Amino acid sequence: MAGMDGGSGGAVAPPSLPGAQLLKQGAEARVYRGRFLGKSTIVKERFPKRYRHPVLDEKLTKRRTAQEVRSILRCRKAGISAPVVYFVDYTTNCIFLEEITDSITIREHITSTQASGRSTETLYGLADRIGQILAKMHDEDVVHGDLTTSNMLLVGEEDGKPGKLVLIDFGLSYISALPEDKGVDMYVLEKAFLSTHPNTEALFQRLLKSYIAASKKAPAVIKKLDEVRLRGRKRSMVG
Amino acid sequence: MTIVIGFEGSANKIGIGIVKDGEVLSNPRRTYITPPGQGFLPSETARHHRGAILTVLREALDEARLKPSDIDCVAYTKGPGMGAPLVTVALVARTVAQLWGKPLVGVNHCIGHIEMGRLITGANNPTVLYVSGGNTQVIAYSERRYRIFGETIDIAVGNCLDRFARVIKISNDPSPGYNIEQMAKKGKQYVELPYTVKGMDVSFSGILSFIEEAAHKMLSSGQCTAEDLCFSLQETLFSMLVEITERAMASLWLSGGPDCNLRLQEMMGVMCEERGARLFATDERFCIDNGAMIAQAGWEMFRVGQITELPDSWITQRYRTTWR
Ligand SMILES: Nc1ncnc2c1ncn2[C@@H]1O[C@H](COP(=O)(O)OP(=O)(O)O)[C@@H](O)[C@H]1O
Ligand SMILES: [Mg+2]
């Protein structure tokens, strides 16, 4: 099933959802849109990576599928927005998720705001809400593992009216209470954020500030974030 | 026509290469090899380089059939690397530049590898997986400069391999990585090891502490062989590297990358084929530290007037990969 159409982006539906349309092909998963039991549904199908040893590949695919579902459920229980999980098929490694309709990624939102020439200050409210939702997620000991502005969806944001934030793509997530793990989570976001969106240092600082204000555990996390940043700059890099 | 001589000595190799407009005229090199179970120390490495550098310089000029007056520019590694060897080599480069009356260019070692990779593969704006003793980075050329997309958040992959070799006493001759690769070919059983990808970054310290903790027990109980461990370590480390390279490419749609280990190249090849990308791998003569790569990067910089004045011709052990 997988591997045959890799990269070509053909209209191949996942076996368990006839008629579905391929939406995106990422590094390890194909994302389809279709209808499942009458509902608008996103199917995320993890396909085998042929470069990996088959035993390792199988383990990673299973683990990531399970982690994705587990962390979504944990977030939802804590009142953090994430798509509803409709169904999981562990034989084809497919997750059936609620489609967040009329959403755009935060990445698209920031990019279009910048392209339209509006000041990034108009995004400060959004940065505040991202900081808050991440603080809440970390307080539940969910470490996302792949925080980027593409892995956050925004619904119904209009001038003056704040939209709803939804977190997605939990495949690399895991449960940990360690400030180090949460610090690295924020480090990954910082790098992705600043490299995807030029000239947003102040915006990201705003996000961090709101993260700190929203969580009692934040100081320990920020301390680790500082350490990880410093490690990058100090690594000896011999050879 | 521009001829540049490049001096490299940031780690355990001393190399001097001469490049003339994209053609490598000579590229001799010496390697400081330490006994099994030992890494190389800065002062001893510097002593090795001091002893060899003038002979290597003579060879570079003779092989290229050039006189010092034919040279247009002297390039040297400014960093990153080990302090003492860097200082030794920079001192010689500075001296010959003054003796010969030629301009100096200080080169970032990582950029040297990338420019050499671009030269011999013809790749234009590649995504590069750059792996060496001290570096593990996915670098891509974007918005008119080199930028690091993914990297290790703790130790470098080469460092992980070297330390693994020390744990199970694998020889350093010709290099731990080479011997691990040969042993891995005989490995049969895949042993699960920690696998840590975070965004576009990787972490290797967990694997190392797992191995340090468990290797001897697994070997003495007969649960697996040293060859199995080499095999499993390679499969795990390289899968992580290919994965973050692919993640960078998925956000960029470009391709490329220099490294020597054949299994890593094979895995990259499979990944690129599936993405419809092209893999360029550089061969051993150029992906091991050498002088020509410094000459080549120096040649690019000299052409756009990036000269290093004498007072600025210092070295630095840490040097982030950016070239604006
Ligand atoms: N539940 C969803 N509703 C709407 N769009 C989604 C949903 N899940 C994913 N997407 C879209 O598909 C893209 C890729 O999904 P994601 O889970 O992030 O996979 P990947 O691991 O390939 O990044 C997202 O950036 C988003 O645009
Ligand atoms: Mg994603």
XYZ file of C-alpha atoms in Angstrom, chain B residues 65-206:
142
model
C 54.107 22.025 -9.857
C 53.793 25.549 -8.535
C 56.050 28.148 -6.969
C 54.845 30.357 -4.116
C 54.701 33.279 -6.560
C 51.971 31.424 -8.546
C 49.645 31.477 -5.524
C 47.059 34.287 -5.298
C 45.735 33.778 -1.794
C 46.402 31.797 1.396
C 43.330 30.300 3.123
C 43.374 28.726 6.580
C 40.835 27.223 8.971
C 39.711 29.833 11.435
C 37.518 27.365 13.337
C 35.670 25.554 14.730
C 38.060 22.983 16.113
C 40.689 22.301 18.746
C 42.541 25.386 19.935
C 46.174 24.268 19.882
C 46.149 22.601 16.435
C 44.207 25.551 14.966
C 46.773 28.004 16.358
C 49.696 25.974 14.978
C 48.312 25.825 11.471
C 47.114 29.447 11.441
C 50.585 30.539 12.485
C 52.195 28.805 9.510
C 49.535 30.133 7.107
C 50.056 33.670 8.408
C 53.812 33.338 8.097
C 53.828 32.095 4.502
C 51.262 34.716 3.525
C 53.645 37.413 4.768
C 56.746 35.764 3.283
C 55.054 35.432 -0.097
C 53.229 38.757 0.134
C 49.777 37.178 -0.423
C 46.390 38.007 1.124
C 44.954 35.776 3.855
C 41.422 34.382 4.109
C 40.092 32.768 7.317
C 37.598 30.004 6.528
C 34.855 28.339 8.567
C 35.648 24.624 8.557
C 32.005 23.573 8.021
C 31.640 25.943 5.062
C 34.801 24.336 3.681
C 33.101 20.941 3.663
C 29.977 22.350 2.050
C 31.800 24.322 -0.637
C 33.898 21.266 -1.466
C 30.723 19.201 -1.657
C 29.176 21.748 -4.006
C 32.280 21.815 -6.175
C 32.608 18.090 -6.762
C 28.902 17.225 -6.922
C 27.739 20.267 -8.859
C 24.779 20.610 -6.474
C 23.544 24.172 -6.475
C 21.657 24.997 -3.295
C 21.809 21.701 -1.462
C 20.405 20.608 1.850
C 23.505 19.225 3.484
C 23.826 16.679 6.216
C 27.176 17.580 7.690
C 28.565 14.943 9.969
C 32.047 14.827 11.455
C 33.807 14.204 14.749
C 32.445 17.344 16.355
C 29.562 18.391 14.120
C 26.126 17.056 13.351
C 24.118 19.567 11.386
C 21.560 19.766 8.645
C 22.447 22.930 6.787
C 20.621 24.487 3.885
C 21.206 27.545 1.815
C 18.173 29.717 2.211
C 17.523 33.436 1.950
C 21.055 34.028 0.659
C 22.952 32.405 3.469
C 23.733 29.055 5.019
C 21.460 28.267 7.905
C 21.359 25.392 10.364
C 17.982 23.648 10.210
C 18.615 20.670 12.417
C 21.444 19.741 14.710
C 22.327 17.688 17.728
C 21.190 19.132 21.024
C 23.958 17.325 22.909
C 26.904 15.370 21.439
C 27.892 14.999 17.776
C 27.309 11.701 15.990
C 31.054 11.236 15.370
C 31.655 11.814 19.053
C 29.019 9.221 19.870
C 30.692 6.680 17.551
C 34.159 7.432 18.978
C 32.992 7.052 22.557
C 31.138 3.865 21.701
C 34.364 2.541 20.138
C 36.212 3.333 23.354
C 33.586 1.532 25.455
C 33.971 -1.706 23.529
C 37.678 -1.139 22.643
C 37.552 -0.839 18.884
C 40.788 0.278 17.189
C 41.369 3.938 16.179
C 43.298 2.880 13.078
C 42.405 4.228 10.547
C 39.438 5.649 12.466
C 36.847 4.322 14.929
C 34.021 5.138 12.517
C 35.615 3.104 9.732
C 36.113 0.083 11.974
C 32.564 0.295 13.310
C 31.323 0.327 9.719
C 33.312 -2.798 8.855
C 32.105 -4.641 11.971
C 28.514 -3.518 11.364
C 28.573 -5.364 8.029
C 28.915 -8.608 9.989
C 26.172 -7.766 12.474
C 23.000 -9.814 12.138
C 20.759 -9.049 15.049
C 19.065 -5.697 15.525
C 19.173 -4.571 19.165
C 16.760 -1.790 20.085
C 18.462 1.415 21.246
C 17.002 4.771 22.336
C 15.845 6.802 19.324
C 15.509 10.531 19.957
C 14.293 13.023 17.377
C 12.974 16.372 18.619
C 11.567 18.549 15.870
C 14.429 18.799 13.392
C 17.011 18.120 16.090
C 18.487 14.893 17.406
C 19.949 13.769 20.698
C 22.593 11.053 21.025
C 23.551 11.199 24.686
C 20.764 8.774 25.679
